[in-house]
Amino acid sequence: MKKDVVVLGEVRGGRVHPVTYELLAWGKELANKLGTGLSALVLGYNLEQLEEIIYYGGDKVYYFDHPKLDTFNVEIYADVLVPFIKRLEPEIVLAGATTTGRTIMPYLAGKLKAGLTADCTSLDIEEETGLLLQTRPAIGGNVLATIKTPYCKPQMATVRPKGKKPLERDTKRAGEIEIIRPQINFNPRIEILEIKPREEEISLVDAEVVIAGGKGLKDPRNFSLLFEISKLLDSSAVGASRAVVDMGWIEYPHQVGLSGKTVNPKVYIAIGISGAVQHLAGMINSESVIAINKDPEAPIFQVADLGIVGDALEILPVLKRKLEERKR
Amino acid sequence: MNIYVLVKQVPATDKVKIDETTGTMKREEVEAVINPLDLYAIEASLQIKELYRGDTYITAISMGPPKAEEVLREAIAMGCDSGILLSDRAFAGADTWATSYTISALIKKLKPFSLIITGERATDGETGQVGPSLAGQLDLPVVTYTSKVLEINEEYSILERETEYGTEIVKTKLPGVISVTKAIGEPRLPTLRGKIKARNTEIGVFDLERLGVRSEEVGLSGSLTRVVKVFYPKISRSGKRIKARNPEEAVDCIIKFLEERGIL
C-alpha cells in the first residue's frame, strides 16, 4: 500500500502562504494518479484558517504548533520534520522552490539520505513503476531533464512557484486537521534576531502585464523606456532576462527565468529577448505573449501569440507616445 | 580561523552545445569557467579575513576533472591561501547528494574549521542544494542567501540574509555553512602577487583512495537521483508573426492585442 503524497506548507508572517495552495494542486494530481491521500505538513504558532488547506485539496493537515516555530528556522524545522517524515514514510515530499523550501529541503534530504530535485517545472507519475518523474530545466536552462529517484524514499522535489494554479476552493471538502505540539527542548545553534519585512513593490509575479527587456535593448539606459511604458499600463511591472541582469543593466529582483522569477501575467511582452530555455522557464505559463525581436529566427517567436520582427528601439518610443496619447 | 570555500568549474553557459543523440553536454567544445556566483563566495571569505582580527586561512575546494584545478588557482589569485581538488573518475556523474557526501568525506579529513562558504548555486546545475545538503550531512547549522557578514568570532557569526518576505538578521554558532548571494559585494580582481602565488602553489588532490571512500558511495553510483531523459522543449503557440513595415504599424498591432485582452 502506497503511503501519502506530502506537501510542506509555507508559512510567512504567521499565515499560510498561497504557495502552499499551488503545492496542493501539484500534489493532488500525483496523489490521484497513485491512488493515495494528500497530506500537508504545516509548522507555525497560533496559525488560523488551516481548513483552507482542506478546501484547496488536502486530505489531512499535520499542524505542528510551537512558539519556536513562529518563524522559519532550518534547524528547528529539521528537528521536527526529520523524525516525523521517517515515521510517516511518505512516497513524495514537495515544497516550494522559495528561499525557505530551497533551504529546508536539501537540509532534510542530507539528513534523510533522500533524493531531491530542485526547481521542478513539471511533475508526473511513471505508469509502470509509480515513480515520480521530475522535469526541470538543466545545463544552464538550455534543455529540459526528467529525473527520478529510483531506489529510496521519500522522493523529494522543490517546485517553482506560480507554475500551477491552485485548485478551485471547495468549502464542502472534508478532511482532518491533527494538531501536534512538538517538544523542542534543544538549544538551536541558529537564532533569528530580527526580521525587517520587505516593502511590497508592484510585484513582478502579480502583475497583469510584464514588460521584459533583454540584450536587444543594446544599452542599460534603454530600460528606462520600459519603466516609462510600464507606468502607462495598469498593473504592470518590468522584467529582464538573465543576460542583462548578469551584465548589471538591471537588478536581480527583475529577473524572469529559471534562476529568477516565474510569472504568468495576462500579457508578457518580451523585448529584445532571444528566448533561451532558461528564460522561457519563467514565462511560458503566461496567458499570452508578445515578442519583439530583430532576429526572425529567435526562439522567443515560437512561444509568442504576436511576434513582431523589428527593432525594439524604434518601436518602443512610438508605443510610449501612443499610450500617452490614449491617457489624455 | 579556518575557512573552506567551495568552487565549481562550469561551462560558459551561453555557449553550451548538446549532443542530440545522448542528451549530454559536449563539454570538450565548451569553454570552462569558474562558476560566476562562486566568486561571491570567495569574496565573502576575503571580507571575513579582513573583519576577523586573528589569523585566517582560506582553502578553496573543488570537485571535478584535473582541469578544474584552474578554478582553484583563480581563487588563490584572488586571495585564498590554498586549494584542494577532489578528482577521480569515480566521482563523475554525482548528483547533489553524492557531491555533498564526497565533500563531507573530505571535510572530515581536514583540519577543524569555522565556516564552509558556497555560492548561491552553480550556473550549470542551478540547484543551490549542495550547501544545505552538506550541512545536513555534517549536522552543521546553515544560513542560506547570506547578503552580509556583520560580525564573526570564534564562537558565532551574525549574518544578514535576504528572503522573499524581508531581511533577516541571523546569529549562528560556528562551525557552520553559509551560502552567499551577489549582494555580498563585487568580487575583487586577482592581484599580481596573487597570480604569482597561484602559479607557484601546489594543489592538493584527493582521489578515491586518498579520500578513503568506496566507489559505490560516490559519483553516479552513489547518486540517489537519475536523469532519465534530456530533451529540447517543444513549446509552440503557433502565433501570428508580423514583419512590421514601420514602427507605427507594429505599435498598432500591439495596442490592438492589448485591447483584445482587456488591458487597454
CSV table of N, CA, C and O in Angstrom, one decimal, chain A residues 211-228 238-251 254 271-272 313 316:
chain,number,residue,atom,x,y,z
A,211,ILE,N,6.6,43.7,-18.8
A,211,ILE,CA,7.3,44.2,-20.0
A,211,ILE,C,8.8,43.8,-19.7
A,211,ILE,O,9.4,44.4,-18.7
A,212,ALA,N,9.3,42.9,-20.4
A,212,ALA,CA,10.6,42.4,-20.1
A,212,ALA,C,11.6,42.7,-21.2
A,212,ALA,O,11.3,42.6,-22.4
A,213,GLY,N,12.8,43.1,-20.8
A,213,GLY,CA,13.9,43.5,-21.7
A,213,GLY,C,15.1,42.6,-21.7
A,213,GLY,O,15.4,42.0,-20.6
A,214,GLY,N,15.7,42.5,-22.8
A,214,GLY,CA,16.9,41.7,-22.9
A,214,GLY,C,18.0,42.4,-23.6
A,214,GLY,O,18.0,43.7,-23.8
A,215,LYS,N,19.0,41.7,-24.1
A,215,LYS,CA,20.2,42.3,-24.7
A,215,LYS,C,19.9,43.1,-25.9
A,215,LYS,O,20.6,44.1,-26.2
A,216,GLY,N,18.7,42.9,-26.6
A,216,GLY,CA,18.3,43.6,-27.7
A,216,GLY,C,18.1,45.1,-27.4
A,216,GLY,O,18.0,45.9,-28.3
A,217,LEU,N,18.0,45.4,-26.1
A,217,LEU,CA,17.8,46.8,-25.8
A,217,LEU,C,19.1,47.6,-25.9
A,217,LEU,O,19.2,48.8,-25.8
A,218,LYS,N,20.2,46.9,-26.1
A,218,LYS,CA,21.5,47.5,-26.5
A,218,LYS,C,22.2,48.3,-25.4
A,218,LYS,O,23.4,48.3,-25.4
A,219,ASP,N,21.5,49.0,-24.6
A,219,ASP,CA,22.1,49.9,-23.6
A,219,ASP,C,21.3,49.9,-22.4
A,219,ASP,O,20.1,49.9,-22.4
A,220,PRO,N,22.0,49.8,-21.2
A,220,PRO,CA,21.2,49.8,-19.9
A,220,PRO,C,20.2,50.9,-19.8
A,220,PRO,O,19.2,50.8,-19.2
A,221,ARG,N,20.6,52.1,-20.4
A,221,ARG,CA,19.8,53.3,-20.2
A,221,ARG,C,18.4,53.1,-20.9
A,221,ARG,O,17.4,53.7,-20.5
A,222,ASN,N,18.3,52.2,-21.9
A,222,ASN,CA,17.1,52.0,-22.5
A,222,ASN,C,16.0,51.3,-21.7
A,222,ASN,O,14.9,51.2,-22.0
A,223,PHE,N,16.5,50.7,-20.5
A,223,PHE,CA,15.5,50.1,-19.6
A,223,PHE,C,14.5,51.2,-19.1
A,223,PHE,O,13.4,50.9,-18.7
A,224,SER,N,15.0,52.4,-19.0
A,224,SER,CA,14.1,53.5,-18.5
A,224,SER,C,12.9,53.6,-19.4
A,224,SER,O,11.8,53.9,-18.9
A,225,LEU,N,13.0,53.3,-20.7
A,225,LEU,CA,11.8,53.3,-21.6
A,225,LEU,C,10.8,52.3,-21.1
A,225,LEU,O,9.6,52.5,-21.2
A,226,LEU,N,11.3,51.1,-20.7
A,226,LEU,CA,10.4,50.1,-20.3
A,226,LEU,C,9.6,50.5,-19.0
A,226,LEU,O,8.5,50.3,-18.9
A,227,PHE,N,10.4,51.2,-18.1
A,227,PHE,CA,9.7,51.6,-16.9
A,227,PHE,C,8.7,52.7,-17.2
A,227,PHE,O,7.6,52.8,-16.6
A,228,GLU,N,9.0,53.6,-18.2
A,228,GLU,CA,8.0,54.6,-18.5
A,228,GLU,C,6.8,54.0,-19.2
A,228,GLU,O,5.7,54.4,-18.9
A,238,VAL,N,8.2,45.6,-14.7
A,238,VAL,CA,9.3,45.4,-15.6
A,238,VAL,C,10.1,44.1,-15.3
A,238,VAL,O,10.5,43.9,-14.1
A,239,GLY,N,10.3,43.3,-16.3
A,239,GLY,CA,11.1,42.1,-16.1
A,239,GLY,C,12.4,42.2,-16.9
A,239,GLY,O,12.6,43.1,-17.7
A,240,ALA,N,13.2,41.2,-16.8
A,240,ALA,CA,14.5,41.2,-17.6
A,240,ALA,C,15.0,39.8,-17.8
A,240,ALA,O,14.6,38.9,-17.0
A,241,SER,N,15.8,39.6,-18.8
A,241,SER,CA,16.5,38.3,-19.0
A,241,SER,C,17.7,38.2,-18.1
A,241,SER,O,18.2,39.2,-17.6
A,242,ARG,N,18.2,37.0,-17.9
A,242,ARG,CA,19.4,36.8,-17.1
A,242,ARG,C,20.6,37.5,-17.6
A,242,ARG,O,21.4,38.1,-16.9
A,243,ALA,N,20.7,37.5,-18.9
A,243,ALA,CA,21.9,38.1,-19.6
A,243,ALA,C,22.1,39.5,-19.1
A,243,ALA,O,23.2,39.9,-18.8
A,244,VAL,N,21.0,40.3,-19.1
A,244,VAL,CA,21.1,41.7,-18.8
A,244,VAL,C,21.3,41.9,-17.3
A,244,VAL,O,21.9,42.9,-16.9
A,245,VAL,N,20.7,41.0,-16.5
A,245,VAL,CA,20.9,41.1,-15.0
A,245,VAL,C,22.4,40.8,-14.7
A,245,VAL,O,23.1,41.5,-14.0
A,246,ASP,N,22.9,39.8,-15.4
A,246,ASP,CA,24.3,39.4,-15.2
A,246,ASP,C,25.3,40.6,-15.6
A,246,ASP,O,26.3,40.8,-15.0
A,247,MET,N,24.9,41.3,-16.6
A,247,MET,CA,25.7,42.4,-17.1
A,247,MET,C,25.5,43.7,-16.2
A,247,MET,O,26.2,44.7,-16.4
A,248,GLY,N,24.6,43.6,-15.3
A,248,GLY,CA,24.4,44.7,-14.3
A,248,GLY,C,23.5,45.8,-14.9
A,248,GLY,O,23.5,46.9,-14.3
A,249,TRP,N,22.7,45.5,-15.9
A,249,TRP,CA,21.9,46.6,-16.5
A,249,TRP,C,20.7,46.9,-15.6
A,249,TRP,O,20.1,48.0,-15.6
A,250,ILE,N,20.2,45.9,-14.9
A,250,ILE,CA,19.1,46.0,-14.0
A,250,ILE,C,19.2,45.0,-12.9
A,250,ILE,O,20.0,44.0,-13.0
A,251,GLU,N,18.6,45.3,-11.7
A,251,GLU,CA,18.8,44.4,-10.5
A,251,GLU,C,18.1,43.1,-10.7
A,251,GLU,O,17.1,42.9,-11.3
A,254,HIS,N,14.3,41.8,-10.8
A,254,HIS,CA,13.5,41.9,-12.1
A,254,HIS,C,13.7,40.7,-13.0
A,254,HIS,O,13.1,40.6,-14.0
A,271,ILE,N,11.0,41.9,-25.0
A,271,ILE,CA,11.6,42.9,-25.9
A,271,ILE,C,13.0,42.7,-26.0
A,271,ILE,O,13.8,42.8,-25.0
A,272,GLY,N,13.5,42.3,-27.2
A,272,GLY,CA,14.9,42.1,-27.4
A,272,GLY,C,15.4,40.9,-26.6
A,272,GLY,O,16.6,40.9,-26.1
A,313,LEU,N,14.1,49.4,-30.4
A,313,LEU,CA,14.5,50.7,-30.1
A,313,LEU,C,13.7,51.7,-31.0
A,313,LEU,O,13.6,52.9,-30.6
A,316,LEU,N,9.6,51.1,-29.4
A,316,LEU,CA,9.3,51.5,-28.0
A,316,LEU,C,8.9,53.0,-27.9
A,316,LEU,O,7.9,53.3,-27.3
